[in-house]
Amino acid sequence: MTISKSLALSMFVSLNLLLNTSLTAQNIKSKNLKKGQPNTSMATYEKYIDDNADAHLKEFFELISIPSISSIPSHKPDIEKAAVWIVNKLKAIGITTAQAIATDGNPVVYASWDNAPGKPTVLIYGHYDVQPVKESEWVHSPFVPILEDGKIFGRGASDDKSGVMTTIWALEALLHRDGKLPVNVKFMFDGEEEIGSPHFKNFIIHNKELLKADFALNADGSQFGDTLPSITLGLRGIAQLEFNVKTANVDAHSGQFGGKTPNAVVAMSQIIASFFTKEGNVAVEGFYDKVLPATLQEKEMIKKLDYDSTIDMKILGTTTDVGDRTYSPLERVWYRPTLEVIGMQGGYTAAEGFSNIIPANAMARVACRLVSNQSGKEIIDLIVKHINKNCPPGATVSYKYIDSYARPMQFPTDSKAYQYVADVLTKIYGKPPLQIAAGFTVGPMIDIKEQLGLFTYSLGMEQADERWHASNEYFRLSSMRKGQLLYCYYLLHLANEESKLKK
Ligand SMILES: [Zn+2]
């Protein structure tokens, strides 16, 4: 493995920094110590981070190379291997409490360093499970990571093994230099985020005391761009439904019975077509009743972002945007609800052979991204009512309810918790963060709020063009360093600010 130009460059720069600032760091240290303020000079942490960049990259490769795919049962041993790997890494840096706590599904890796009595406690969330891969679409093998042009390619490199490792390395730098942390820190790394964290709520309910904290951070977070810090203040919720259309007990011969026999796939298509208006809105009655319009501030923020939806179209390979054009594309993704058909099957579709049948059955799955005051259960009830009303003659529908709703979430900006994250991003990026939202859902954020009363602010280094969930996912090498600095500074800053309040 060659050290990339940018890595060499950053090492040179920080070395330079170190040489020029060490003396002052010493003075600052003594001055702060005199005032009892924790030392927030970053130079020595930077030195540790740069001196260990190679070793950390090697570790990162090790973790990425474990195919911890939570949606494929045969990868369960890899899930456990990744959990054990992280536990061992945490123990190696001195966090001896690290353990993989069993759930009814995949284990949650938990660890705590709580040797700072009287100091606040921060709970850091991340996940070590990853999305499946379509191997043939990857340029490099998804589980044989490679560094190319400042990018680390591999499944989960960005989403979210970057969050797991940059937070651990940050604590490593602090513990290495100071032998202690400025505040108490707890980790909980989810092993099922990519399948909707079905056992996470129970994990929290059964471990409330263990997870008690004053602040919470989501390392599975993103920045708007390389030089554009951002805090995610809105997440959409989700509700899903599977339904089956039946028109007969058996598939019929299309010649013998065609012209008088109902077709389940046609009936399904009619039902699905009835979900939408020609403008691209959802035609289910009552679907938008509880939707609140985006606030002026949110609309202003969208205007400020030079968002170009053609970039997403290039990434995806789509040729046009769809949806209600009275709202901007970003407003549609962040603040408007959707109904997506996420899967559908019926008739003879095997790769081999052809069958002239009139299908008796068809199945479809829909998922709704929810916003503001929409409730998943209510929305699914409205859709079922709509399907029953629009079911063509000769067809009957049965439903499979998927009982894992995630409600939409908004994060306040008038809190200390928000301010500390904003301060840190302003410090590291040299400009205040953009206040953005996200169209996706992170179920555990709701569980943490409901069970532990904490808003988990996003503080992660992923970027939207790093192909999360898609082929050829990568993470920027430069973000490895910045992520560590971000977390080092956050913990130091939090200790500082909270100790000021105690005075
Ligand atoms: Zn993720």
Coordinates of C-alpha atoms and ligand atoms in Angstrom, one line a residue:
M1 CA 0.0 0.0 0.0
T2 CA 1.5 3.4 -1.0
I3 CA 1.0 6.5 1.1
S4 CA -1.1 8.8 -1.1
K5 CA 0.2 12.3 -2.0
S6 CA -2.6 13.9 0.1
L7 CA -1.6 11.9 3.1
A8 CA 2.1 12.8 2.7
L9 CA 1.1 16.4 2.2
S10 CA -1.1 16.5 5.3
M11 CA 1.6 14.9 7.4
F12 CA 4.0 17.6 6.1
V13 CA 1.6 20.3 6.9
S14 CA 0.8 19.1 10.4
L15 CA 4.5 18.5 11.2
N16 CA 5.1 22.1 10.1
L17 CA 2.2 23.1 12.3
L18 CA 3.6 21.2 15.2
L19 CA 7.0 22.7 14.9
N20 CA 5.5 26.2 14.9
T21 CA 3.0 25.8 17.6
S22 CA 4.4 23.4 20.2
L23 CA 5.9 26.2 22.3
T24 CA 2.6 28.0 22.3
A25 CA 0.7 24.8 23.1
Q26 CA 2.9 24.5 26.1
N27 CA 2.1 28.1 27.2
I28 CA -1.6 27.6 26.6
K29 CA -1.5 24.3 28.5
S30 CA 0.0 26.0 31.5
K31 CA -2.3 29.0 31.3
N32 CA -5.4 26.8 31.0
L33 CA -4.2 24.5 33.7
K34 CA -3.8 27.5 35.9
K35 CA -7.5 28.5 35.2
G36 CA -8.5 24.8 35.6
Q37 CA -9.8 24.9 32.0
P38 CA -9.2 21.7 29.9
N39 CA -6.6 22.2 27.3
T40 CA -8.1 22.5 23.8
S41 CA -4.9 23.1 21.8
M42 CA -5.3 20.6 19.0
A43 CA -1.7 20.5 17.7
T44 CA -0.6 17.5 19.8
Y45 CA -3.7 15.5 18.9
E46 CA -3.1 16.3 15.3
K47 CA 0.5 15.0 15.6
Y48 CA -0.8 11.7 17.1
I49 CA -3.4 11.4 14.3
D50 CA -0.9 12.0 11.6
D51 CA 1.8 9.8 13.1
N52 CA -0.7 6.9 13.2
A53 CA -2.4 7.6 9.8
D54 CA -0.9 4.5 8.2
A55 CA -1.7 2.2 11.1
H56 CA -5.3 3.6 11.2
L57 CA -5.7 3.1 7.5
K58 CA -4.6 -0.5 7.9
E59 CA -7.1 -1.0 10.7
F60 CA -9.8 0.6 8.6
F61 CA -9.1 -1.9 5.8
E62 CA -9.3 -4.7 8.3
L63 CA -12.8 -3.7 9.4
I64 CA -14.1 -2.9 5.9
S65 CA -12.9 -6.3 4.7
I66 CA -15.3 -8.0 7.1
P67 CA -18.6 -8.4 5.1
S68 CA -20.9 -7.5 8.0
I69 CA -24.1 -7.6 5.9
S70 CA -27.1 -7.6 8.2
S71 CA -29.8 -8.3 5.6
I72 CA -28.2 -11.7 4.6
P73 CA -28.5 -14.4 7.3
S74 CA -25.4 -16.3 6.0
H75 CA -23.3 -13.3 6.9
K76 CA -24.2 -13.6 10.6
P77 CA -20.7 -14.9 11.4
D78 CA -19.2 -11.8 9.7
I79 CA -21.5 -9.6 11.8
E80 CA -20.2 -11.3 15.0
K81 CA -16.6 -11.1 13.7
A82 CA -17.0 -7.3 13.1
A83 CA -18.5 -6.8 16.5
V84 CA -15.6 -8.7 18.2
W85 CA -13.1 -6.7 16.1
I86 CA -14.5 -3.4 17.3
V87 CA -14.6 -4.6 20.9
N88 CA -10.9 -5.6 20.7
K89 CA -10.0 -2.3 19.2
L90 CA -11.8 -0.4 22.0
K91 CA -10.0 -2.5 24.6
A92 CA -6.7 -2.0 22.9
I93 CA -7.0 1.8 23.3
G94 CA -7.8 1.4 27.0
I95 CA -11.6 1.2 27.0
T96 CA -11.8 -2.1 28.9
T97 CA -15.6 -2.0 29.4
A98 CA -16.1 -2.8 25.7
Q99 CA -18.5 -5.7 25.0
A100 CA -20.9 -7.0 22.4
I101 CA -24.3 -7.0 24.0
A102 CA -26.6 -9.7 22.6
T103 CA -30.0 -8.8 21.3
D104 CA -32.7 -10.9 19.7
G105 CA -30.8 -10.1 16.5
N106 CA -27.3 -8.8 16.0
P107 CA -25.2 -7.6 19.0
V108 CA -24.8 -4.0 19.9
V109 CA -21.2 -3.1 20.6
Y110 CA -21.2 -1.1 23.8
A111 CA -18.4 0.6 25.7
S112 CA -18.0 3.3 28.2
W113 CA -15.2 5.4 29.6
D114 CA -16.7 7.1 32.7
N115 CA -13.8 8.2 34.9
A116 CA -14.6 11.9 34.8
P117 CA -16.9 12.3 37.8
G118 CA -18.9 15.5 37.7
K119 CA -18.3 15.9 34.0
P120 CA -21.0 15.4 31.3
T121 CA -21.5 12.1 29.5
V122 CA -21.7 11.8 25.7
L123 CA -23.4 8.9 24.0
I124 CA -22.1 8.2 20.5
Y125 CA -24.2 6.2 18.1
G126 CA -22.9 4.4 14.9
H127 CA -23.4 1.2 13.1
Y128 CA -21.1 -1.6 11.9
D129 CA -23.5 -3.5 9.7
V130 CA -23.4 -2.7 5.9
Q131 CA -25.6 -3.0 2.9
P132 CA -25.4 -6.0 0.5
V133 CA -23.4 -5.7 -2.7
K134 CA -23.9 -6.5 -6.4
E135 CA -20.3 -7.7 -6.8
S136 CA -20.3 -7.5 -10.6
E137 CA -20.9 -3.7 -10.5
W138 CA -17.8 -3.0 -8.4
V139 CA -14.6 -1.9 -10.0
H140 CA -12.6 -3.3 -7.0
S141 CA -13.9 -6.1 -4.9
P142 CA -16.2 -4.5 -2.2
F143 CA -14.5 -6.3 0.7
V144 CA -11.0 -5.9 -0.5
P145 CA -10.6 -2.2 0.3
I146 CA -8.2 -0.1 -1.8
L147 CA -6.9 3.5 -1.5
E148 CA -7.1 5.3 -4.9
D149 CA -7.0 9.1 -5.6
G150 CA -7.6 9.9 -1.9
K151 CA -10.6 7.6 -1.8
I152 CA -11.0 4.5 0.2
F153 CA -13.2 2.1 -1.7
G154 CA -15.1 -0.6 0.0
R155 CA -18.6 -1.5 1.2
G156 CA -19.4 0.5 4.4
A157 CA -16.3 2.6 4.1
S158 CA -18.5 5.7 4.3
D159 CA -21.8 4.3 5.7
D160 CA -20.9 3.8 8.5
K161 CA -17.6 2.2 9.3
S162 CA -16.1 5.7 8.9
G163 CA -18.3 6.8 11.9
V164 CA -17.3 3.9 14.0
M165 CA -13.6 4.3 13.4
T166 CA -13.1 8.1 13.4
T167 CA -14.8 8.3 16.8
I168 CA -12.7 5.5 18.3
W169 CA -9.4 7.0 16.8
A170 CA -10.3 10.4 18.3
L171 CA -10.6 8.8 21.8
E172 CA -7.4 7.0 21.1
A173 CA -5.6 10.3 20.4
L174 CA -7.0 11.9 23.6
L175 CA -6.3 8.9 25.8
H176 CA -2.8 8.6 24.3
R177 CA -1.9 12.2 25.0
D178 CA -3.8 12.9 28.2
G179 CA -4.3 9.4 29.7
K180 CA -7.9 10.4 30.2
L181 CA -10.9 11.9 28.4
P182 CA -12.2 15.4 29.1
V183 CA -15.7 14.1 29.6
N184 CA -17.4 10.7 30.0
V185 CA -18.1 8.8 26.8
K186 CA -20.3 5.9 25.9
F187 CA -20.4 4.1 22.5
M188 CA -23.3 2.1 21.1
F189 CA -22.6 0.6 17.7
D190 CA -25.7 -0.9 16.1
G191 CA -25.5 -4.2 14.1
E192 CA -28.8 -3.8 12.3
E193 CA -29.2 -0.2 11.1
E194 CA -29.3 -1.3 7.5
I195 CA -32.3 -3.5 8.2
G196 CA -34.2 -0.8 10.2
S197 CA -32.7 -1.7 13.7
P198 CA -35.6 -3.9 14.7
H199 CA -34.1 -4.9 18.1
F200 CA -32.6 -1.5 19.0
K201 CA -35.6 -0.1 20.9
N202 CA -35.6 -3.2 23.2
F203 CA -31.9 -2.9 23.6
I204 CA -32.3 0.7 24.9
I205 CA -35.3 -0.2 27.1
H206 CA -33.3 -3.0 28.8
N207 CA -30.2 -0.9 29.2
K208 CA -31.5 2.5 30.1
E209 CA -29.2 2.9 33.2
L210 CA -26.1 1.8 31.2
L211 CA -26.9 4.3 28.4
K212 CA -27.7 7.2 30.6
A213 CA -26.1 10.4 29.1
D214 CA -26.4 14.1 28.9
F215 CA -25.6 14.5 25.2
A216 CA -25.9 12.2 22.2
L217 CA -24.1 12.3 18.8
N218 CA -24.8 10.3 15.6
A219 CA -21.5 9.3 13.9
D220 CA -23.6 8.0 11.0
G221 CA -24.0 11.6 9.9
S222 CA -22.9 13.6 6.9
Q223 CA -21.3 16.9 5.8
F224 CA -22.8 18.8 2.9
G225 CA -19.5 19.0 1.1
D226 CA -15.7 18.9 1.6
T227 CA -15.7 22.5 2.8
L228 CA -19.4 22.8 3.7
P229 CA -20.2 21.7 7.2
S230 CA -23.8 20.8 8.0
I231 CA -26.1 19.6 10.8
T232 CA -29.0 17.4 9.9
L233 CA -32.1 18.9 11.6
G234 CA -34.8 16.7 10.0
L235 CA -35.3 13.1 9.2
R236 CA -38.2 11.6 7.4
G237 CA -40.2 8.7 9.0
I238 CA -41.1 5.5 7.2
A239 CA -44.0 3.1 7.0
Q240 CA -44.3 0.0 4.8
L241 CA -47.0 -2.3 3.6
E242 CA -47.1 -5.5 1.5
F243 CA -50.2 -6.6 -0.3
N244 CA -51.3 -9.4 -2.5
V245 CA -53.9 -9.3 -5.3
K246 CA -55.7 -12.5 -6.2
T247 CA -58.0 -13.1 -9.1
A248 CA -58.1 -16.9 -9.3
N249 CA -56.9 -20.0 -7.5
V250 CA -54.6 -21.0 -10.4
D251 CA -52.9 -19.3 -13.3
A252 CA -55.0 -19.6 -16.4
H253 CA -54.1 -20.6 -20.0
S254 CA -54.2 -17.2 -21.8
G255 CA -55.5 -18.7 -25.0
Q256 CA -58.1 -20.9 -23.4
F257 CA -59.4 -18.3 -21.0
G258 CA -58.0 -14.9 -22.3
G259 CA -60.7 -12.2 -22.9
K260 CA -63.0 -13.2 -20.0
T261 CA -60.7 -13.9 -17.1
P262 CA -59.4 -11.2 -14.7
N263 CA -55.6 -10.8 -14.6
A264 CA -54.0 -10.3 -11.2
V265 CA -51.0 -8.4 -12.5
V266 CA -53.3 -6.0 -14.5
A267 CA -55.4 -5.5 -11.4
M268 CA -52.3 -4.8 -9.4
S269 CA -51.1 -2.3 -12.0
Q270 CA -54.5 -0.5 -11.9
I271 CA -54.3 -0.3 -8.1
I272 CA -50.8 1.0 -8.2
A273 CA -51.6 3.6 -11.0
S274 CA -54.4 4.8 -8.8
F275 CA -51.9 5.8 -6.1
F276 CA -50.7 8.8 -8.1
T277 CA -52.0 11.9 -9.8
K278 CA -50.6 12.9 -13.2
E279 CA -48.6 15.7 -11.4
G280 CA -46.9 13.0 -9.5
N281 CA -48.6 13.6 -6.2
V282 CA -50.1 10.8 -4.0
A283 CA -53.8 10.4 -4.7
V284 CA -54.6 8.6 -1.5
E285 CA -57.3 10.6 0.2
G286 CA -56.1 12.3 3.4
F287 CA -52.4 11.4 2.6
Y288 CA -51.3 15.1 3.0
D289 CA -53.7 16.1 5.7
K290 CA -51.1 16.2 8.5
V291 CA -48.2 17.6 6.4
L292 CA -47.0 21.0 7.6
P293 CA -45.4 23.3 5.0
A294 CA -41.6 23.8 5.2
T295 CA -40.9 26.9 7.3
L296 CA -39.5 30.1 5.8
Q297 CA -36.2 29.4 7.5
E298 CA -36.1 25.9 5.9
K299 CA -37.0 27.4 2.5
E300 CA -34.3 30.1 2.9
M301 CA -31.8 27.4 3.8
I302 CA -32.6 25.5 0.7
K303 CA -32.2 28.6 -1.5
K304 CA -28.8 29.2 0.1
L305 CA -27.6 25.7 -0.9
D306 CA -26.5 25.7 -4.5
Y307 CA -28.2 22.3 -4.8
D308 CA -28.1 20.9 -8.4
S309 CA -30.4 17.9 -8.7
T310 CA -28.7 16.9 -12.0
I311 CA -25.8 15.8 -9.8
D312 CA -28.0 13.1 -8.3
M313 CA -29.3 12.3 -11.7
K314 CA -25.8 11.7 -12.9
I315 CA -25.0 9.5 -9.9
L316 CA -28.2 7.5 -10.4
G317 CA -28.3 7.7 -14.2
T318 CA -31.9 9.1 -14.3
T319 CA -33.0 11.4 -17.1
T320 CA -35.5 13.6 -15.3
D321 CA -36.9 14.6 -11.9
V322 CA -40.4 13.6 -11.0
G323 CA -42.9 14.8 -8.4
D324 CA -44.9 18.0 -7.7
R325 CA -43.0 20.9 -9.2
T326 CA -44.6 23.4 -7.0
Y327 CA -41.9 22.3 -4.6
S328 CA -38.2 22.4 -5.3
P329 CA -36.5 19.0 -5.7
L330 CA -34.7 19.4 -2.3
E331 CA -38.0 20.4 -0.6
R332 CA -39.6 17.4 -2.1
V333 CA -36.9 15.1 -0.6
W334 CA -36.6 16.8 2.8
Y335 CA -40.1 18.1 3.6
R336 CA -42.6 16.3 1.5
P337 CA -43.9 12.8 2.0
T338 CA -43.7 10.0 -0.6
L339 CA -45.3 6.7 -1.6
E340 CA -42.8 4.4 -3.4
V341 CA -43.5 1.1 -4.9
I342 CA -40.4 -0.7 -3.6
G343 CA -41.1 -4.1 -5.1
M344 CA -43.7 -5.9 -7.2
Q345 CA -44.0 -9.4 -8.7
G346 CA -46.5 -11.5 -10.6
G347 CA -46.9 -13.8 -13.6
Y348 CA -44.1 -15.8 -15.1
T349 CA -40.8 -13.8 -14.9
A350 CA -38.1 -16.5 -14.7
A351 CA -35.1 -15.7 -16.8
E352 CA -35.5 -18.9 -18.7
G353 CA -38.6 -19.8 -20.8
F354 CA -41.9 -18.0 -21.5
S355 CA -45.4 -18.8 -20.2
N356 CA -48.6 -17.6 -21.7
I357 CA -50.6 -17.5 -18.6
I358 CA -53.2 -15.1 -17.0
P359 CA -51.6 -14.7 -13.5
A360 CA -53.8 -15.5 -10.6
N361 CA -51.6 -13.6 -8.0
A362 CA -49.5 -10.5 -7.8
M363 CA -47.6 -9.0 -4.9
A364 CA -46.4 -5.5 -4.2
R365 CA -44.6 -3.7 -1.4
V366 CA -44.9 0.1 -0.8
A367 CA -42.9 2.3 1.5
C368 CA -43.9 5.9 2.5
R369 CA -41.4 8.5 3.7
L370 CA -43.3 10.5 6.2
V371 CA -42.9 14.2 7.3
S372 CA -44.0 16.6 10.1
N373 CA -47.1 15.2 11.9
Q374 CA -47.7 12.1 9.8
S375 CA -48.2 8.9 11.7
G376 CA -47.2 5.6 10.0
K377 CA -50.2 3.6 11.2
E378 CA -52.6 6.3 10.0
I379 CA -51.0 6.5 6.6
I380 CA -51.1 2.7 6.1
D381 CA -54.7 2.6 7.1
L382 CA -55.5 5.3 4.5
I383 CA -53.6 3.3 1.8
V384 CA -55.5 0.1 2.7
K385 CA -58.8 2.1 2.5
H386 CA -57.7 3.4 -0.9
I387 CA -56.7 0.0 -2.2
N388 CA -60.0 -1.5 -1.1
K389 CA -61.8 1.4 -2.9
N390 CA -59.8 1.0 -6.1
C391 CA -59.6 -2.8 -6.3
P392 CA -61.0 -3.8 -9.8
P393 CA -63.8 -6.3 -10.0
G394 CA -62.8 -9.9 -9.8
A395 CA -59.8 -9.2 -7.6
T396 CA -59.4 -9.5 -3.9
V397 CA -56.6 -8.1 -1.8
S398 CA -54.9 -9.4 1.3
Y399 CA -52.4 -7.4 3.4
K400 CA -49.2 -8.1 5.2
Y401 CA -48.6 -5.3 7.7
I402 CA -45.0 -4.5 8.4
D403 CA -45.1 -3.3 12.0
S404 CA -41.9 -1.2 12.1
Y405 CA -42.9 2.4 11.7
A406 CA -40.4 5.2 12.2
R407 CA -41.9 8.6 12.8
P408 CA -40.4 11.8 11.3
M409 CA -38.1 13.8 13.5
Q410 CA -37.1 17.5 13.8
F411 CA -34.1 18.6 15.9
P412 CA -34.2 21.9 17.8
T413 CA -31.6 24.6 17.2
D414 CA -32.1 26.5 20.4
S415 CA -30.3 24.0 22.6
K416 CA -26.8 23.7 24.2
A417 CA -26.6 20.3 22.4
Y418 CA -27.1 21.9 19.0
Q419 CA -24.8 24.8 19.9
Y420 CA -21.9 22.6 20.9
V421 CA -22.0 20.7 17.6
A422 CA -22.3 24.0 15.7
D423 CA -19.3 25.5 17.6
V424 CA -17.2 22.5 16.7
L425 CA -18.0 22.5 13.0
T426 CA -17.4 26.2 12.9
K427 CA -14.0 25.7 14.5
I428 CA -12.9 22.8 12.3
Y429 CA -14.3 24.1 9.0
G430 CA -13.8 27.8 9.7
K431 CA -17.5 28.6 8.9
P432 CA -20.8 27.9 10.6
P433 CA -22.7 24.7 9.6
L434 CA -25.6 24.7 7.1
Q435 CA -28.8 23.6 8.6
I436 CA -30.0 20.8 6.4
A437 CA -32.5 17.9 6.5
A438 CA -32.4 14.4 5.1
G439 CA -34.9 12.4 3.3
F440 CA -34.0 9.1 4.9
T441 CA -34.8 7.7 8.3
V442 CA -32.5 6.7 11.1
G443 CA -34.9 4.7 13.4
P444 CA -32.5 4.6 16.4
M445 CA -32.6 8.4 16.6
I446 CA -36.3 8.2 17.6
D447 CA -35.7 5.4 20.0
I448 CA -32.9 7.4 21.8
K449 CA -35.2 10.4 22.0
E450 CA -38.2 8.5 23.2
Q451 CA -36.3 6.2 25.7
L452 CA -33.4 8.4 26.8
G453 CA -34.9 11.9 26.2
L454 CA -31.9 12.9 24.0
F455 CA -31.7 14.5 20.6
T456 CA -28.9 12.7 18.8
Y457 CA -27.3 15.4 16.7
S458 CA -25.5 14.3 13.5
L459 CA -21.7 14.6 13.6
G460 CA -20.3 12.4 10.9
M461 CA -18.0 12.7 7.9
E462 CA -20.0 10.9 5.2
Q463 CA -20.8 12.8 2.0
A464 CA -23.7 12.3 -0.3
D465 CA -21.6 11.5 -3.3
E466 CA -19.8 8.6 -1.6
R467 CA -22.3 6.1 -3.0
W468 CA -23.9 4.8 0.2
H469 CA -26.0 1.7 -0.5
A470 CA -24.8 1.8 -4.1
S471 CA -21.8 0.1 -5.9
N472 CA -18.2 1.4 -5.6
E473 CA -18.9 3.1 -2.2
Y474 CA -15.9 5.1 -0.9
F475 CA -14.8 7.4 1.9
R476 CA -12.5 10.3 1.5
L477 CA -9.1 9.8 3.1
S478 CA -9.1 13.5 4.1
S479 CA -12.3 12.9 6.1
M480 CA -10.5 10.3 8.2
R481 CA -8.3 13.0 9.7
K482 CA -11.0 15.7 9.9
G483 CA -13.4 13.3 11.6
Q484 CA -10.9 12.5 14.3
L485 CA -10.2 16.2 14.9
L486 CA -13.9 16.9 15.0
Y487 CA -14.5 14.5 17.8
C488 CA -11.4 15.4 19.7
Y489 CA -12.4 19.0 19.6
Y490 CA -16.0 18.3 20.4
L491 CA -15.1 16.5 23.7
L492 CA -12.7 19.2 24.7
H493 CA -15.1 21.9 23.8
L494 CA -18.0 20.3 25.7
A495 CA -15.8 19.9 28.8
N496 CA -14.8 23.6 28.6
E497 CA -18.3 24.9 28.0
E498 CA -19.9 22.8 30.7
S499 CA -17.3 23.6 33.3
K500 CA -17.8 27.3 32.6
L501 CA -21.5 26.8 33.4
K502 CA -20.6 25.2 36.7
K503 CA -18.8 28.2 37.9
Ligands
ZN1 ZN -25.8 4.3 7.8

